[in-house]
Amino acid sequence: SRWSDRPAITPITEPYLDKASDPNLPLDEVKSLIARAVALSQRFEGSLETPEVQLRGGVILFQRGDLAGAGELLEDAAAFYEAHGQFHRHAITCLMLGYIELGRENHPRVLMRWDAARIGFEVCRRKSERDPMRSYSDPYDEKTRWYAERLHELTVEEALLPEKVVGWLNRYEP
């Protein structure tokens, strides 16, 4: 889609994340590959690559059952996105942190994380409605509708799949 934000992962870090995604690799090796990708991504200060590498690495560790390792990476990504006004990416990261809290059976924190995601999506929906270029860039209001649909999914507490949420990362960043 023409509103999609390009992924920030570069060809330098992508191979490390691809290899870390191999379900047959020992967890220690996966963690080492992710750590190397994070280190390589930090060559440009303030780049979106580092938090995106952390997010992807966090998802990989989550899928491997390493909630602590996943949580650390996702917390760092969330802090960056929040500090830099990246509402869309912050909301996605908060959803993933909610899954970690769900895995820890910490239900109050699940709700806190998902409420933060709702707030982020609501900000993005409002920004998309006020976009002065909206009639040119989004003549059918697809962006606004997309955010409204995500908010509805969160409001009715549908069982969201982590894989589905990760697919939302590079969509409609205002």
PDB file of C-alpha atoms in Angstrom:
ATOM      1  CA  SER A   1       0.000   0.000   0.000  1.00  0.00           C
ATOM      2  CA  ARG A   2       1.187   3.514  -0.678  1.00  0.00           C
ATOM      3  CA  TRP A   3       0.749   4.494   3.002  1.00  0.00           C
ATOM      4  CA  SER A   4       2.936   1.710   4.295  1.00  0.00           C
ATOM      5  CA  ASP A   5       5.983   2.717   6.193  1.00  0.00           C
ATOM      6  CA  ARG A   6       8.998   0.878   4.836  1.00  0.00           C
ATOM      7  CA  PRO A   7      10.570  -1.614   7.189  1.00  0.00           C
ATOM      8  CA  ALA A   8      13.641  -0.137   8.842  1.00  0.00           C
ATOM      9  CA  ILE A   9      15.611  -3.392   8.806  1.00  0.00           C
ATOM     10  CA  THR A  10      18.613  -3.137   6.480  1.00  0.00           C
ATOM     11  CA  PRO A  11      20.423  -5.838   4.483  1.00  0.00           C
ATOM     12  CA  ILE A  12      23.133  -5.699   7.152  1.00  0.00           C
ATOM     13  CA  THR A  13      20.901  -6.900  10.005  1.00  0.00           C
ATOM     14  CA  GLU A  14      18.283  -8.895   8.055  1.00  0.00           C
ATOM     15  CA  PRO A  15      20.420 -12.073   7.645  1.00  0.00           C
ATOM     16  CA  TYR A  16      20.960 -12.287  11.417  1.00  0.00           C
ATOM     17  CA  LEU A  17      17.223 -12.077  12.084  1.00  0.00           C
ATOM     18  CA  ASP A  18      16.450 -14.547   9.304  1.00  0.00           C
ATOM     19  CA  LYS A  19      18.889 -17.063  10.739  1.00  0.00           C
ATOM     20  CA  ALA A  20      17.622 -16.419  14.293  1.00  0.00           C
ATOM     21  CA  SER A  21      14.129 -17.332  13.051  1.00  0.00           C
ATOM     22  CA  ASP A  22      15.235 -20.913  12.403  1.00  0.00           C
ATOM     23  CA  PRO A  23      13.244 -22.997  14.936  1.00  0.00           C
ATOM     24  CA  ASN A  24      15.949 -25.681  14.930  1.00  0.00           C
ATOM     25  CA  LEU A  25      18.725 -23.412  16.230  1.00  0.00           C
ATOM     26  CA  PRO A  26      19.613 -23.670  19.916  1.00  0.00           C
ATOM     27  CA  LEU A  27      18.192 -20.756  21.941  1.00  0.00           C
ATOM     28  CA  ASP A  28      21.679 -19.526  22.952  1.00  0.00           C
ATOM     29  CA  GLU A  29      22.621 -19.207  19.286  1.00  0.00           C
ATOM     30  CA  VAL A  30      19.336 -17.416  18.521  1.00  0.00           C
ATOM     31  CA  LYS A  31      19.995 -14.925  21.327  1.00  0.00           C
ATOM     32  CA  SER A  32      23.556 -14.374  20.083  1.00  0.00           C
ATOM     33  CA  LEU A  33      22.329 -13.659  16.527  1.00  0.00           C
ATOM     34  CA  ILE A  34      19.717 -11.216  17.804  1.00  0.00           C
ATOM     35  CA  ALA A  35      22.279  -9.453  20.016  1.00  0.00           C
ATOM     36  CA  ARG A  36      24.597  -9.106  16.997  1.00  0.00           C
ATOM     37  CA  ALA A  37      21.745  -7.679  14.893  1.00  0.00           C
ATOM     38  CA  VAL A  38      20.917  -5.156  17.631  1.00  0.00           C
ATOM     39  CA  ALA A  39      24.594  -4.124  17.900  1.00  0.00           C
ATOM     40  CA  LEU A  40      24.886  -3.693  14.124  1.00  0.00           C
ATOM     41  CA  SER A  41      21.656  -1.689  14.005  1.00  0.00           C
ATOM     42  CA  GLN A  42      23.058   0.840  16.478  1.00  0.00           C
ATOM     43  CA  ARG A  43      25.594   2.209  13.998  1.00  0.00           C
ATOM     44  CA  PHE A  44      23.255   5.172  13.314  1.00  0.00           C
ATOM     45  CA  GLU A  45      21.989   6.854  16.454  1.00  0.00           C
ATOM     46  CA  GLY A  46      18.252   7.474  16.550  1.00  0.00           C
ATOM     47  CA  SER A  47      17.547   5.178  13.609  1.00  0.00           C
ATOM     48  CA  LEU A  48      14.284   3.247  13.492  1.00  0.00           C
ATOM     49  CA  GLU A  49      16.324   0.165  12.665  1.00  0.00           C
ATOM     50  CA  THR A  50      17.370  -0.544  16.257  1.00  0.00           C
ATOM     51  CA  PRO A  51      13.862  -0.677  17.769  1.00  0.00           C
ATOM     52  CA  GLU A  52      12.583  -2.654  14.785  1.00  0.00           C
ATOM     53  CA  VAL A  53      15.405  -5.183  15.204  1.00  0.00           C
ATOM     54  CA  GLN A  54      14.524  -5.310  18.911  1.00  0.00           C
ATOM     55  CA  LEU A  55      10.854  -5.837  18.085  1.00  0.00           C
ATOM     56  CA  ARG A  56      11.561  -8.602  15.576  1.00  0.00           C
ATOM     57  CA  GLY A  57      14.064 -10.201  17.948  1.00  0.00           C
ATOM     58  CA  GLY A  58      11.521  -9.981  20.751  1.00  0.00           C
ATOM     59  CA  VAL A  59       8.938 -11.748  18.619  1.00  0.00           C
ATOM     60  CA  ILE A  60      11.435 -14.504  17.771  1.00  0.00           C
ATOM     61  CA  LEU A  61      12.261 -15.021  21.457  1.00  0.00           C
ATOM     62  CA  PHE A  62       8.551 -14.917  22.364  1.00  0.00           C
ATOM     63  CA  GLN A  63       7.883 -17.671  19.845  1.00  0.00           C
ATOM     64  CA  ARG A  64      10.701 -19.686  21.413  1.00  0.00           C
ATOM     65  CA  GLY A  65       9.170 -19.268  24.881  1.00  0.00           C
ATOM     66  CA  ASP A  66      11.851 -16.894  26.227  1.00  0.00           C
ATOM     67  CA  LEU A  67       9.468 -14.359  27.773  1.00  0.00           C
ATOM     68  CA  ALA A  68      12.190 -12.605  29.784  1.00  0.00           C
ATOM     69  CA  GLY A  69      14.464 -12.092  26.766  1.00  0.00           C
ATOM     70  CA  ALA A  70      11.553 -11.047  24.590  1.00  0.00           C
ATOM     71  CA  GLY A  71      10.333  -8.616  27.235  1.00  0.00           C
ATOM     72  CA  GLU A  72      13.699  -6.864  27.516  1.00  0.00           C
ATOM     73  CA  LEU A  73      13.938  -6.288  23.767  1.00  0.00           C
ATOM     74  CA  LEU A  74      10.331  -5.156  23.447  1.00  0.00           C
ATOM     75  CA  GLU A  75      10.622  -2.783  26.430  1.00  0.00           C
ATOM     76  CA  ASP A  76      13.607  -1.091  24.765  1.00  0.00           C
ATOM     77  CA  ALA A  77      11.729  -0.792  21.467  1.00  0.00           C
ATOM     78  CA  ALA A  78       8.625   0.584  23.205  1.00  0.00           C
ATOM     79  CA  ALA A  79      10.694   3.209  25.050  1.00  0.00           C
ATOM     80  CA  PHE A  80      12.275   4.382  21.786  1.00  0.00           C
ATOM     81  CA  TYR A  81       8.968   4.552  19.923  1.00  0.00           C
ATOM     82  CA  GLU A  82       7.294   6.430  22.757  1.00  0.00           C
ATOM     83  CA  ALA A  83      10.172   8.912  23.085  1.00  0.00           C
ATOM     84  CA  HIS A  84      10.151   9.589  19.325  1.00  0.00           C
ATOM     85  CA  GLY A  85       6.382   9.938  18.864  1.00  0.00           C
ATOM     86  CA  GLN A  86       6.094   6.742  16.823  1.00  0.00           C
ATOM     87  CA  PHE A  87       2.502   6.078  17.907  1.00  0.00           C
ATOM     88  CA  HIS A  88       1.782   3.286  15.443  1.00  0.00           C
ATOM     89  CA  ARG A  89       4.930   1.324  16.199  1.00  0.00           C
ATOM     90  CA  HIS A  90       4.542   1.948  19.940  1.00  0.00           C
ATOM     91  CA  ALA A  91       1.008   0.537  19.811  1.00  0.00           C
ATOM     92  CA  ILE A  92       2.182  -2.630  18.027  1.00  0.00           C
ATOM     93  CA  THR A  93       4.971  -3.087  20.569  1.00  0.00           C
ATOM     94  CA  CYS A  94       2.524  -2.624  23.455  1.00  0.00           C
ATOM     95  CA  LEU A  95       0.312  -5.344  21.973  1.00  0.00           C
ATOM     96  CA  MET A  96       3.284  -7.703  21.904  1.00  0.00           C
ATOM     97  CA  LEU A  97       4.219  -6.771  25.489  1.00  0.00           C
ATOM     98  CA  GLY A  98       0.633  -7.639  26.399  1.00  0.00           C
ATOM     99  CA  TYR A  99       1.191 -11.145  25.040  1.00  0.00           C
ATOM    100  CA  ILE A 100       4.278 -11.479  27.218  1.00  0.00           C
ATOM    101  CA  GLU A 101       2.258 -10.437  30.262  1.00  0.00           C
ATOM    102  CA  LEU A 102      -0.423 -12.930  29.224  1.00  0.00           C
ATOM    103  CA  GLY A 103       2.247 -15.636  29.160  1.00  0.00           C
ATOM    104  CA  ARG A 104       3.244 -14.594  32.671  1.00  0.00           C
ATOM    105  CA  GLU A 105      -0.444 -14.634  33.662  1.00  0.00           C
ATOM    106  CA  ASN A 106      -0.182 -11.018  34.788  1.00  0.00           C
ATOM    107  CA  HIS A 107      -3.658  -9.975  33.642  1.00  0.00           C
ATOM    108  CA  PRO A 108      -3.657  -6.398  35.053  1.00  0.00           C
ATOM    109  CA  ARG A 109      -0.496  -5.658  33.047  1.00  0.00           C
ATOM    110  CA  VAL A 110      -2.005  -7.281  29.936  1.00  0.00           C
ATOM    111  CA  LEU A 111      -4.871  -4.791  30.133  1.00  0.00           C
ATOM    112  CA  MET A 112      -2.465  -1.913  30.806  1.00  0.00           C
ATOM    113  CA  ARG A 113      -0.370  -2.785  27.737  1.00  0.00           C
ATOM    114  CA  TRP A 114      -3.375  -3.260  25.479  1.00  0.00           C
ATOM    115  CA  ASP A 115      -4.902  -0.006  26.734  1.00  0.00           C
ATOM    116  CA  ALA A 116      -1.665   1.764  25.713  1.00  0.00           C
ATOM    117  CA  ALA A 117      -2.033   0.155  22.281  1.00  0.00           C
ATOM    118  CA  ARG A 118      -5.635   1.392  22.028  1.00  0.00           C
ATOM    119  CA  ILE A 119      -4.531   4.926  22.856  1.00  0.00           C
ATOM    120  CA  GLY A 120      -1.808   4.789  20.193  1.00  0.00           C
ATOM    121  CA  PHE A 121      -4.196   3.515  17.535  1.00  0.00           C
ATOM    122  CA  GLU A 122      -6.745   6.166  18.491  1.00  0.00           C
ATOM    123  CA  VAL A 123      -4.088   8.887  18.055  1.00  0.00           C
ATOM    124  CA  CYS A 124      -3.225   7.446  14.637  1.00  0.00           C
ATOM    125  CA  ARG A 125      -6.888   7.270  13.616  1.00  0.00           C
ATOM    126  CA  ARG A 126      -7.455  10.909  14.578  1.00  0.00           C
ATOM    127  CA  LYS A 127      -4.267  12.002  12.773  1.00  0.00           C
ATOM    128  CA  SER A 128      -5.376  10.158   9.640  1.00  0.00           C
ATOM    129  CA  GLU A 129      -8.749  11.940   9.757  1.00  0.00           C
ATOM    130  CA  ARG A 130      -7.069  15.347  10.028  1.00  0.00           C
ATOM    131  CA  ASP A 131      -4.443  14.720   7.338  1.00  0.00           C
ATOM    132  CA  PRO A 132      -4.683  17.688   4.918  1.00  0.00           C
ATOM    133  CA  MET A 133      -3.485  15.437   2.063  1.00  0.00           C
ATOM    134  CA  ARG A 134      -6.048  12.775   2.896  1.00  0.00           C
ATOM    135  CA  SER A 135      -8.175  13.195  -0.219  1.00  0.00           C
ATOM    136  CA  TYR A 136      -5.083  12.633  -2.394  1.00  0.00           C
ATOM    137  CA  SER A 137      -3.174  10.046  -0.403  1.00  0.00           C
ATOM    138  CA  ASP A 138      -6.175   8.096   0.881  1.00  0.00           C
ATOM    139  CA  PRO A 139      -9.257   8.914  -1.183  1.00  0.00           C
ATOM    140  CA  TYR A 140     -11.223   5.917   0.125  1.00  0.00           C
ATOM    141  CA  ASP A 141     -10.301   6.469   3.775  1.00  0.00           C
ATOM    142  CA  GLU A 142      -8.599   3.075   3.951  1.00  0.00           C
ATOM    143  CA  LYS A 143      -6.120   4.257   6.567  1.00  0.00           C
ATOM    144  CA  THR A 144      -8.787   5.672   8.864  1.00  0.00           C
ATOM    145  CA  ARG A 145     -10.916   2.548   8.392  1.00  0.00           C
ATOM    146  CA  TRP A 146      -7.929   0.292   9.142  1.00  0.00           C
ATOM    147  CA  TYR A 147      -7.310   2.012  12.487  1.00  0.00           C
ATOM    148  CA  ALA A 148     -11.015   1.909  13.338  1.00  0.00           C
ATOM    149  CA  GLU A 149     -11.052  -1.852  12.641  1.00  0.00           C
ATOM    150  CA  ARG A 150      -8.005  -2.433  14.867  1.00  0.00           C
ATOM    151  CA  LEU A 151      -9.635  -0.395  17.632  1.00  0.00           C
ATOM    152  CA  HIS A 152     -12.796  -2.464  17.296  1.00  0.00           C
ATOM    153  CA  GLU A 153     -10.787  -5.698  17.547  1.00  0.00           C
ATOM    154  CA  LEU A 154      -9.157  -4.441  20.733  1.00  0.00           C
ATOM    155  CA  THR A 155     -12.428  -3.109  22.152  1.00  0.00           C
ATOM    156  CA  VAL A 156     -14.332  -6.349  21.764  1.00  0.00           C
ATOM    157  CA  GLU A 157     -11.309  -8.207  23.203  1.00  0.00           C
ATOM    158  CA  GLU A 158     -11.045 -10.570  20.266  1.00  0.00           C
ATOM    159  CA  ALA A 159      -8.343 -13.166  20.629  1.00  0.00           C
ATOM    160  CA  LEU A 160      -5.595 -11.541  18.599  1.00  0.00           C
ATOM    161  CA  LEU A 161      -2.774 -13.711  17.332  1.00  0.00           C
ATOM    162  CA  PRO A 162       0.749 -12.350  17.842  1.00  0.00           C
ATOM    163  CA  GLU A 163       1.623 -13.202  14.223  1.00  0.00           C
ATOM    164  CA  LYS A 164      -1.288 -11.058  13.034  1.00  0.00           C
ATOM    165  CA  VAL A 165      -0.215  -8.117  15.187  1.00  0.00           C
ATOM    166  CA  VAL A 166       3.376  -8.192  13.882  1.00  0.00           C
ATOM    167  CA  GLY A 167       1.969  -7.894  10.359  1.00  0.00           C
ATOM    168  CA  TRP A 168       0.479  -4.547  11.359  1.00  0.00           C
ATOM    169  CA  LEU A 169       3.899  -2.983  12.101  1.00  0.00           C
ATOM    170  CA  ASN A 170       4.652  -1.446   8.707  1.00  0.00           C
ATOM    171  CA  ARG A 171       1.124  -0.291   7.869  1.00  0.00           C
ATOM    172  CA  TYR A 172      -0.179   3.244   7.832  1.00  0.00           C
ATOM    173  CA  GLU A 173       2.415   5.047   9.916  1.00  0.00           C
ATOM    174  CA  PRO A 174       1.233   8.672   9.756  1.00  0.00           C
TER     175      PRO A 174
END
